[in-house]
Structures are given as C-alpha cells and as structure tokens.
Amino acid sequence: MVRQPYLKKGTWTPDEDQKLIDYIMRYGIWNWNEMPKFAGLQRSGKSCRLRWMNYLRPNIRLGNFSREEEETIIHLQKELGNRWSAIAARLPHRTDNDIKNYWNTHLKKRVILENNKSSSVTTETHSSIEENSPGADSSSLLKIPTMADFPEPLTYGGTFTSSENSYSMRETFVSSENYWEILSFMEQPLIAESFDCDSVSPNSQLWLNHHQQYYDPVDDFWANPLFS
DNA sequence: AAGTAAGTCAACCGCGAGAAC
DNA sequence: CGTTCTCGCGGTTGACTTACT
C-alpha cells in the first residue's frame, strides 16, 4: 500500500512562494503535478498552479479596482455572465479569482441596488454603465489601459509580513508605457535563462535592484522586468 | 474591553474539456 | 474508442479582519 505524501494546505508562506518562484524561473512550467516534488514543496500541483496564476505570476495587479475597471467588470458580467476567466482576459493584469471576489463582495450588491432603484424610479433603457462612461462600447474594453485610465493613486497592500520577512510579490504591475517594451525584453529566453535564481530571491540585492530600476516613486508604481 | 456580526479574500473542491496513450 | 491524466474554471469555504453593540 502506497502512502500518499503529506500535502500541506492553507495559506502560503513567503518561503514556499520563493521556492515556487525560483523553480519556475529556473525550469519553467512543465507539469503542475510533478513540479512541487522537484521544487521541494509539500503542496498539490493544483495549489501551486493556483498560487502562481493568482498571486506570483508576473504583472498581476490586485485590489484597488478603479472606477473604470469596476464599470468594465459590471459591463462584462452583464454581457458574459459569470465567465470570470473571459472577463479577466479583457482586463489586463487582473486575475479571474480577484475579479470574482471583487464582484461577489462589492459589485454584485451595488448592481442589485442600482437595478432596484432604476426599476422603481424610471423605465429608462440605458444602463448606468453607459451613462457613466460615455462612448464605452465593447471595443473600448479591449485596449490596454494607460496611466490616465487609473485616476486614483496606485497603492498596493499586498505585502507579505511574516515575523522576519516582508516583501512584495504583488507589485509587478507594468505601466502600459513600459509594458510592450518590457514584454519584448522578456521574450528573449536567453535573458531569463541566464538568471541565477539563487540570487533573485525576493530579498536579494539583484531582486531589489531590478525592482528599483522600474519603480516610479511619483506614481508609487512598480514594474518587474524579471516577469512579463 | 469583550463579544458578536458582517465583510473580505486566499485557497480548496469538484467538475468538465481536451490531450495523450 | 475508451481510459487516464492534466489543466482550467467557477462555486464555495473558512480564516482573518473590521465594524458594531
């Protein structure tokens, strides 16, 4: 009888995150089920995949949804239903899980309230989305947002704070001005391969150097050239 | 200050689609 | 063609935080 290896559940620690990042940077993603063993993680492949896709993956932006993003989500939810991955595909840098959570906790109630209000007050045919964003149509939803699309200051709360470690894995959002430039930079595989993963840990000097290189202190805005 | 309710969100679970054999 | 495996999706849970009494 083969004993199933112990698989850890629950919140990921910074150490686990680092192991996963290091492994993927070194070897890439080849098989989620096999990877955890080789990466030294006592996690299921599913758990690793979820962690990577939703939090550690490059260019992910979490929280702080702008008004425009909110309206886009409402619009797309109306159009596509609860197809969160399809909605996420049309919102650059956002994950399906984050959008789903945001919808369930913030937007759903608001939409229900607005619907109740509008149905009791008027029979107008235009949605509040269209009113609030004149000229918004499905084509405009596909564009990569510019900094001007995010009127609110971009602040990120996603810093790990364990007793000894404190680092930000989420601050990998890239401004559209830099996005394509960095993307083409990272599409050169030799560059990524040449990184020594041991020295690109979140606390390492190289890691910090690369973050600093792309940090815009005016906008409190991060870009991570290691990932794209 | 303590207890409780409500809100938030990271992570898990089950299922289906598609690929590989 | 059937079976197995992997991946991705959407619904849900539960731990944690915040607000309220």
mmCIF file of C-alpha atoms (C1' of nucleotides) in Angstrom:
data_model
loop_
_atom_site.group_PDB
_atom_site.id
_atom_site.type_symbol
_atom_site.label_atom_id
_atom_site.label_comp_id
_atom_site.label_asym_id
_atom_site.label_seq_id
_atom_site.Cartn_x
_atom_site.Cartn_y
_atom_site.Cartn_z
ATOM 1 C CA MET A 1 0.000 0.000 0.000
ATOM 2 C CA VAL A 2 1.412 3.329 -1.059
ATOM 3 C CA ARG A 3 1.146 6.085 1.471
ATOM 4 C CA GLN A 4 0.075 9.375 -0.004
ATOM 5 C CA PRO A 5 2.688 12.036 0.672
ATOM 6 C CA TYR A 6 1.612 14.675 3.144
ATOM 7 C CA LEU A 7 0.269 17.691 1.303
ATOM 8 C CA LYS A 8 0.162 20.990 3.073
ATOM 9 C CA LYS A 9 -2.929 23.158 2.804
ATOM 10 C CA GLY A 10 -3.803 26.678 3.711
ATOM 11 C CA THR A 11 -2.019 29.967 3.375
ATOM 12 C CA TRP A 12 1.281 30.011 1.552
ATOM 13 C CA THR A 13 4.368 31.166 3.408
ATOM 14 C CA PRO A 14 6.941 33.524 1.867
ATOM 15 C CA ASP A 15 9.388 30.626 1.872
ATOM 16 C CA GLU A 16 7.045 28.477 -0.187
ATOM 17 C CA ASP A 17 6.409 31.337 -2.558
ATOM 18 C CA GLN A 18 10.101 31.783 -3.045
ATOM 19 C CA LYS A 19 10.623 28.104 -3.738
ATOM 20 C CA LEU A 20 7.929 28.147 -6.383
ATOM 21 C CA ILE A 21 9.233 31.315 -7.996
ATOM 22 C CA ASP A 22 12.788 30.052 -8.007
ATOM 23 C CA TYR A 23 11.761 26.759 -9.513
ATOM 24 C CA ILE A 24 9.624 28.256 -12.259
ATOM 25 C CA MET A 25 12.270 30.801 -13.111
ATOM 26 C CA ARG A 26 14.847 28.089 -13.401
ATOM 27 C CA TYR A 27 12.892 25.339 -15.114
ATOM 28 C CA GLY A 28 9.691 26.913 -16.308
ATOM 29 C CA ILE A 29 6.275 25.309 -16.027
ATOM 30 C CA TRP A 30 6.208 21.780 -17.375
ATOM 31 C CA ASN A 31 3.849 19.723 -15.246
ATOM 32 C CA TRP A 32 1.995 21.113 -12.265
ATOM 33 C CA ASN A 33 1.556 17.707 -10.648
ATOM 34 C CA GLU A 34 5.246 16.828 -10.762
ATOM 35 C CA MET A 35 6.712 20.250 -10.116
ATOM 36 C CA PRO A 36 6.030 20.526 -6.363
ATOM 37 C CA LYS A 37 8.196 17.481 -5.610
ATOM 38 C CA PHE A 38 11.141 18.881 -7.510
ATOM 39 C CA ALA A 39 10.610 22.342 -6.115
ATOM 40 C CA GLY A 40 10.704 20.979 -2.583
ATOM 41 C CA LEU A 41 7.101 21.893 -1.885
ATOM 42 C CA GLN A 42 4.634 19.755 0.018
ATOM 43 C CA ARG A 43 1.773 21.133 -1.981
ATOM 44 C CA SER A 44 -0.519 19.722 -4.592
ATOM 45 C CA GLY A 45 0.052 20.729 -8.178
ATOM 46 C CA LYS A 46 -3.309 22.384 -8.106
ATOM 47 C CA SER A 47 -2.342 24.512 -5.157
ATOM 48 C CA CYS A 48 0.923 25.533 -6.816
ATOM 49 C CA ARG A 49 -0.816 26.398 -10.029
ATOM 50 C CA LEU A 50 -3.412 28.484 -8.226
ATOM 51 C CA ARG A 51 -0.783 30.325 -6.208
ATOM 52 C CA TRP A 52 1.259 31.074 -9.284
ATOM 53 C CA MET A 53 -1.626 32.067 -11.507
ATOM 54 C CA ASN A 54 -3.342 34.265 -8.964
ATOM 55 C CA TYR A 55 -0.525 35.830 -6.958
ATOM 56 C CA LEU A 56 3.009 35.106 -8.048
ATOM 57 C CA ARG A 57 2.638 35.356 -11.793
ATOM 58 C CA PRO A 58 4.120 38.436 -13.428
ATOM 59 C CA ASN A 59 2.196 41.641 -13.993
ATOM 60 C CA ILE A 60 -0.614 40.863 -11.630
ATOM 61 C CA ARG A 61 -2.429 43.733 -10.074
ATOM 62 C CA LEU A 62 -4.529 43.034 -7.001
ATOM 63 C CA GLY A 63 -7.067 45.128 -5.187
ATOM 64 C CA ASN A 64 -7.670 48.842 -5.700
ATOM 65 C CA PHE A 65 -10.043 48.498 -8.609
ATOM 66 C CA SER A 66 -10.502 51.776 -10.407
ATOM 67 C CA ARG A 67 -13.929 53.114 -11.208
ATOM 68 C CA GLU A 68 -13.338 52.314 -14.850
ATOM 69 C CA GLU A 69 -12.370 48.756 -14.046
ATOM 70 C CA GLU A 70 -15.454 48.365 -11.888
ATOM 71 C CA GLU A 71 -17.644 49.537 -14.721
ATOM 72 C CA THR A 72 -15.890 47.249 -17.158
ATOM 73 C CA ILE A 73 -16.477 44.285 -14.871
ATOM 74 C CA ILE A 74 -20.141 45.162 -14.470
ATOM 75 C CA HIS A 75 -20.487 45.588 -18.199
ATOM 76 C CA LEU A 76 -18.740 42.311 -18.987
ATOM 77 C CA GLN A 77 -20.593 40.396 -16.293
ATOM 78 C CA LYS A 78 -23.810 41.550 -17.851
ATOM 79 C CA GLU A 79 -22.560 40.527 -21.261
ATOM 80 C CA LEU A 80 -20.773 37.260 -20.421
ATOM 81 C CA GLY A 81 -22.261 36.159 -17.116
ATOM 82 C CA ASN A 82 -20.007 34.564 -14.508
ATOM 83 C CA ARG A 83 -17.333 33.633 -17.004
ATOM 84 C CA TRP A 84 -14.583 35.110 -14.884
ATOM 85 C CA SER A 85 -11.722 33.890 -16.993
ATOM 86 C CA ALA A 86 -13.241 35.517 -20.073
ATOM 87 C CA ILE A 87 -13.752 38.719 -18.121
ATOM 88 C CA ALA A 88 -10.201 38.586 -16.781
ATOM 89 C CA ALA A 89 -8.891 38.132 -20.308
ATOM 90 C CA ARG A 90 -10.320 41.528 -21.142
ATOM 91 C CA LEU A 91 -8.956 43.218 -18.057
ATOM 92 C CA PRO A 92 -5.186 43.267 -18.328
ATOM 93 C CA HIS A 93 -3.258 42.381 -15.167
ATOM 94 C CA ARG A 94 -6.318 41.150 -13.300
ATOM 95 C CA THR A 95 -6.949 37.541 -12.327
ATOM 96 C CA ASP A 96 -10.236 35.724 -12.587
ATOM 97 C CA ASN A 97 -10.180 34.941 -8.876
ATOM 98 C CA ASP A 98 -9.644 38.554 -7.917
ATOM 99 C CA ILE A 99 -12.395 39.733 -10.231
ATOM 100 C CA LYS A 100 -14.740 37.049 -8.943
ATOM 101 C CA ASN A 101 -14.031 38.015 -5.350
ATOM 102 C CA TYR A 102 -14.461 41.690 -6.096
ATOM 103 C CA TRP A 103 -17.729 41.040 -7.879
ATOM 104 C CA ASN A 104 -19.090 38.915 -5.056
ATOM 105 C CA THR A 105 -18.063 41.281 -2.282
ATOM 106 C CA HIS A 106 -18.504 44.709 -3.854
ATOM 107 C CA LEU A 107 -20.172 44.891 -7.223
ATOM 108 C CA LYS A 108 -22.996 42.386 -7.028
ATOM 109 C CA LYS A 109 -24.722 44.229 -4.220
ATOM 110 C CA ARG A 110 -24.236 47.543 -5.969
ATOM 111 C CA VAL A 111 -25.703 46.254 -9.221
ATOM 112 C CA ILE A 112 -28.702 44.778 -7.425
ATOM 113 C CA LEU A 113 -29.242 48.052 -5.601
ATOM 114 C CA GLU A 114 -28.942 50.079 -8.782
ATOM 115 C CA ASN A 115 -31.284 47.753 -10.618
ATOM 116 C CA ASN A 116 -33.871 48.032 -7.860
ATOM 117 C CA LYS A 117 -33.520 51.791 -7.852
ATOM 118 C CA SER A 118 -33.781 52.206 -11.598
ATOM 119 C CA SER A 119 -36.691 49.814 -11.963
ATOM 120 C CA SER A 120 -38.682 51.623 -9.307
ATOM 121 C CA VAL A 121 -37.879 55.147 -10.486
ATOM 122 C CA THR A 122 -37.722 55.004 -14.241
ATOM 123 C CA THR A 123 -38.085 52.752 -17.245
ATOM 124 C CA GLU A 124 -35.036 54.154 -18.963
ATOM 125 C CA THR A 125 -33.379 51.782 -21.353
ATOM 126 C CA HIS A 126 -29.786 52.863 -20.957
ATOM 127 C CA SER A 127 -27.752 51.147 -18.317
ATOM 128 C CA SER A 128 -25.953 53.128 -15.678
ATOM 129 C CA ILE A 129 -22.719 51.842 -17.123
ATOM 130 C CA GLU A 130 -23.349 53.523 -20.422
ATOM 131 C CA GLU A 131 -24.327 56.711 -18.721
ATOM 132 C CA ASN A 132 -21.278 56.810 -16.549
ATOM 133 C CA SER A 133 -18.849 56.074 -19.308
ATOM 134 C CA PRO A 134 -19.979 57.837 -22.435
ATOM 135 C CA GLY A 135 -18.705 56.241 -25.580
ATOM 136 C CA ALA A 136 -17.978 52.969 -23.827
ATOM 137 C CA ASP A 137 -18.546 50.098 -26.131
ATOM 138 C CA SER A 138 -17.186 46.601 -26.310
ATOM 139 C CA SER A 139 -14.263 47.658 -28.480
ATOM 140 C CA SER A 140 -13.065 50.181 -25.956
ATOM 141 C CA LEU A 141 -12.849 47.444 -23.359
ATOM 142 C CA LEU A 142 -10.076 45.710 -25.190
ATOM 143 C CA LYS A 143 -7.495 48.455 -25.026
ATOM 144 C CA ILE A 144 -4.524 48.254 -22.745
ATOM 145 C CA PRO A 145 -5.165 50.885 -20.083
ATOM 146 C CA THR A 146 -2.847 53.822 -19.852
ATOM 147 C CA MET A 147 -1.850 55.538 -16.634
ATOM 148 C CA ALA A 148 -4.534 58.094 -17.347
ATOM 149 C CA ASP A 149 -7.066 55.316 -17.100
ATOM 150 C CA PHE A 150 -6.249 54.941 -13.435
ATOM 151 C CA PRO A 151 -7.097 58.259 -11.878
ATOM 152 C CA GLU A 152 -6.642 57.082 -8.340
ATOM 153 C CA PRO A 153 -3.152 56.730 -6.942
ATOM 154 C CA LEU A 154 -1.973 53.175 -7.302
ATOM 155 C CA THR A 155 -1.256 51.752 -3.928
ATOM 156 C CA TYR A 156 -0.703 48.136 -3.171
ATOM 157 C CA GLY A 157 -1.429 46.396 0.073
ATOM 158 C CA GLY A 158 -0.112 43.012 -0.844
ATOM 159 C CA THR A 159 2.999 42.850 1.235
ATOM 160 C CA PHE A 160 3.879 39.673 2.996
ATOM 161 C CA THR A 161 4.534 40.284 6.604
ATOM 162 C CA SER A 162 5.804 37.333 8.465
ATOM 163 C CA SER A 163 7.860 37.897 11.571
ATOM 164 C CA GLU A 164 11.114 38.203 9.691
ATOM 165 C CA ASN A 165 10.193 38.576 6.082
ATOM 166 C CA SER A 166 8.430 41.427 4.448
ATOM 167 C CA TYR A 167 8.393 41.609 0.728
ATOM 168 C CA SER A 168 6.017 42.467 -2.003
ATOM 169 C CA MET A 169 5.274 39.865 -4.600
ATOM 170 C CA ARG A 170 2.281 41.610 -5.995
ATOM 171 C CA GLU A 171 3.911 44.772 -7.177
ATOM 172 C CA THR A 172 4.558 43.552 -10.648
ATOM 173 C CA PHE A 173 2.138 45.773 -12.484
ATOM 174 C CA VAL A 174 3.628 47.398 -15.503
ATOM 175 C CA SER A 175 2.521 50.719 -16.924
ATOM 176 C CA SER A 176 1.311 50.496 -20.492
ATOM 177 C CA GLU A 177 4.126 52.811 -21.496
ATOM 178 C CA ASN A 178 6.610 50.198 -20.365
ATOM 179 C CA TYR A 179 4.548 47.105 -20.921
ATOM 180 C CA TRP A 180 5.375 46.258 -24.522
ATOM 181 C CA GLU A 181 8.946 47.312 -24.120
ATOM 182 C CA ILE A 182 9.424 45.036 -21.124
ATOM 183 C CA LEU A 183 7.413 42.256 -22.735
ATOM 184 C CA SER A 184 9.675 42.197 -25.771
ATOM 185 C CA PHE A 185 12.641 42.319 -23.449
ATOM 186 C CA MET A 186 11.438 39.276 -21.563
ATOM 187 C CA GLU A 187 10.532 37.382 -24.693
ATOM 188 C CA GLN A 188 14.237 36.841 -25.142
ATOM 189 C CA PRO A 189 14.511 33.438 -23.436
ATOM 190 C CA LEU A 190 18.261 33.557 -23.003
ATOM 191 C CA ILE A 191 17.944 36.502 -20.708
ATOM 192 C CA ALA A 192 15.568 34.685 -18.410
ATOM 193 C CA GLU A 193 17.687 31.547 -18.535
ATOM 194 C CA SER A 194 20.778 33.450 -17.612
ATOM 195 C CA PHE A 195 19.369 34.493 -14.265
ATOM 196 C CA ASP A 196 20.816 32.792 -11.277
ATOM 197 C CA CYS A 197 17.681 32.004 -9.341
ATOM 198 C CA ASP A 198 19.501 31.702 -6.068
ATOM 199 C CA SER A 199 20.388 35.336 -6.288
ATOM 200 C CA VAL A 200 16.962 36.501 -7.436
ATOM 201 C CA SER A 201 15.124 35.733 -4.274
ATOM 202 C CA PRO A 202 12.674 38.418 -3.196
ATOM 203 C CA ASN A 203 15.073 39.740 -0.602
ATOM 204 C CA SER A 204 18.197 39.600 -2.664
ATOM 205 C CA GLN A 205 20.089 42.623 -3.879
ATOM 206 C CA LEU A 206 19.510 41.697 -7.514
ATOM 207 C CA TRP A 207 15.798 41.434 -6.923
ATOM 208 C CA LEU A 208 15.728 44.804 -5.242
ATOM 209 C CA ASN A 209 17.896 46.339 -7.945
ATOM 210 C CA HIS A 210 15.517 45.215 -10.629
ATOM 211 C CA HIS A 211 12.544 46.495 -8.701
ATOM 212 C CA GLN A 212 14.196 49.819 -8.085
ATOM 213 C CA GLN A 213 15.093 50.059 -11.725
ATOM 214 C CA TYR A 214 11.440 50.137 -12.644
ATOM 215 C CA TYR A 215 9.943 51.835 -9.655
ATOM 216 C CA ASP A 216 8.287 55.149 -10.271
ATOM 217 C CA PRO A 217 8.192 56.907 -6.896
ATOM 218 C CA VAL A 218 5.881 59.615 -8.219
ATOM 219 C CA ASP A 219 3.102 57.214 -9.029
ATOM 220 C CA ASP A 220 4.011 54.619 -6.449
ATOM 221 C CA PHE A 221 4.222 52.326 -9.390
ATOM 222 C CA TRP A 222 6.167 49.094 -9.832
ATOM 223 C CA ALA A 223 7.283 47.137 -12.786
ATOM 224 C CA ASN A 224 9.092 43.862 -12.519
ATOM 225 C CA PRO A 225 11.264 43.171 -15.505
ATOM 226 C CA LEU A 226 12.003 39.652 -14.363
ATOM 227 C CA PHE A 227 8.483 38.672 -15.236
ATOM 228 C CA SER A 228 6.407 39.561 -18.134
ATOM 229 C "C1'" DA B 1 -12.858 45.896 26.831
ATOM 230 C "C1'" DA B 2 -15.286 41.935 25.220
ATOM 231 C "C1'" DG B 3 -18.337 39.602 22.346
ATOM 232 C "C1'" DT B 4 -20.593 39.165 18.010
ATOM 233 C "C1'" DA B 5 -21.870 40.049 13.261
ATOM 234 C "C1'" DA B 6 -20.526 41.248 8.798
ATOM 235 C "C1'" DG B 7 -17.162 41.740 5.283
ATOM 236 C "C1'" DT B 8 -13.105 40.273 2.770
ATOM 237 C "C1'" DC B 9 -10.293 37.332 0.180
ATOM 238 C "C1'" DA B 10 -6.892 33.394 -0.261
ATOM 239 C "C1'" DA B 11 -7.366 28.883 -1.097
ATOM 240 C "C1'" DC B 12 -9.864 24.461 -1.760
ATOM 241 C "C1'" DC B 13 -13.063 21.393 -4.166
ATOM 242 C "C1'" DG B 14 -15.464 19.226 -7.808
ATOM 243 C "C1'" DC B 15 -16.277 19.042 -12.391
ATOM 244 C "C1'" DG B 16 -15.643 19.279 -17.425
ATOM 245 C "C1'" DA B 17 -12.732 19.742 -21.591
ATOM 246 C "C1'" DG B 18 -9.091 18.291 -24.139
ATOM 247 C "C1'" DA B 19 -4.786 15.831 -24.899
ATOM 248 C "C1'" DA B 20 -2.170 11.688 -24.677
ATOM 249 C "C1'" DC B 21 -1.916 6.954 -24.734
ATOM 250 C "C1'" DC C 1 -12.806 4.185 -28.990
ATOM 251 C "C1'" DG C 2 -12.157 4.035 -24.121
ATOM 252 C "C1'" DT C 3 -9.284 5.293 -20.304
ATOM 253 C "C1'" DT C 4 -6.227 8.160 -17.861
ATOM 254 C "C1'" DC C 5 -4.088 12.383 -16.927
ATOM 255 C "C1'" DT C 6 -3.571 17.339 -16.763
ATOM 256 C "C1'" DC C 7 -5.278 21.756 -16.769
ATOM 257 C "C1'" DG C 8 -8.503 25.389 -16.108
ATOM 258 C "C1'" DC C 9 -12.846 27.137 -14.463
ATOM 259 C "C1'" DG C 10 -16.478 28.570 -11.273
ATOM 260 C "C1'" DG C 11 -18.592 27.848 -6.835
ATOM 261 C "C1'" DT C 12 -17.728 27.630 -2.186
ATOM 262 C "C1'" DT C 13 -15.409 27.597 2.278
ATOM 263 C "C1'" DG C 14 -13.151 29.213 6.199
ATOM 264 C "C1'" DA C 15 -9.625 32.065 8.403
ATOM 265 C "C1'" DC C 16 -8.874 36.537 9.314
ATOM 266 C "C1'" DT C 17 -10.118 41.477 9.841
ATOM 267 C "C1'" DT C 18 -13.133 45.215 10.723
ATOM 268 C "C1'" DA C 19 -17.303 47.291 12.404
ATOM 269 C "C1'" DC C 20 -20.733 47.396 15.559
ATOM 270 C "C1'" DT C 21 -23.089 46.701 20.067
#
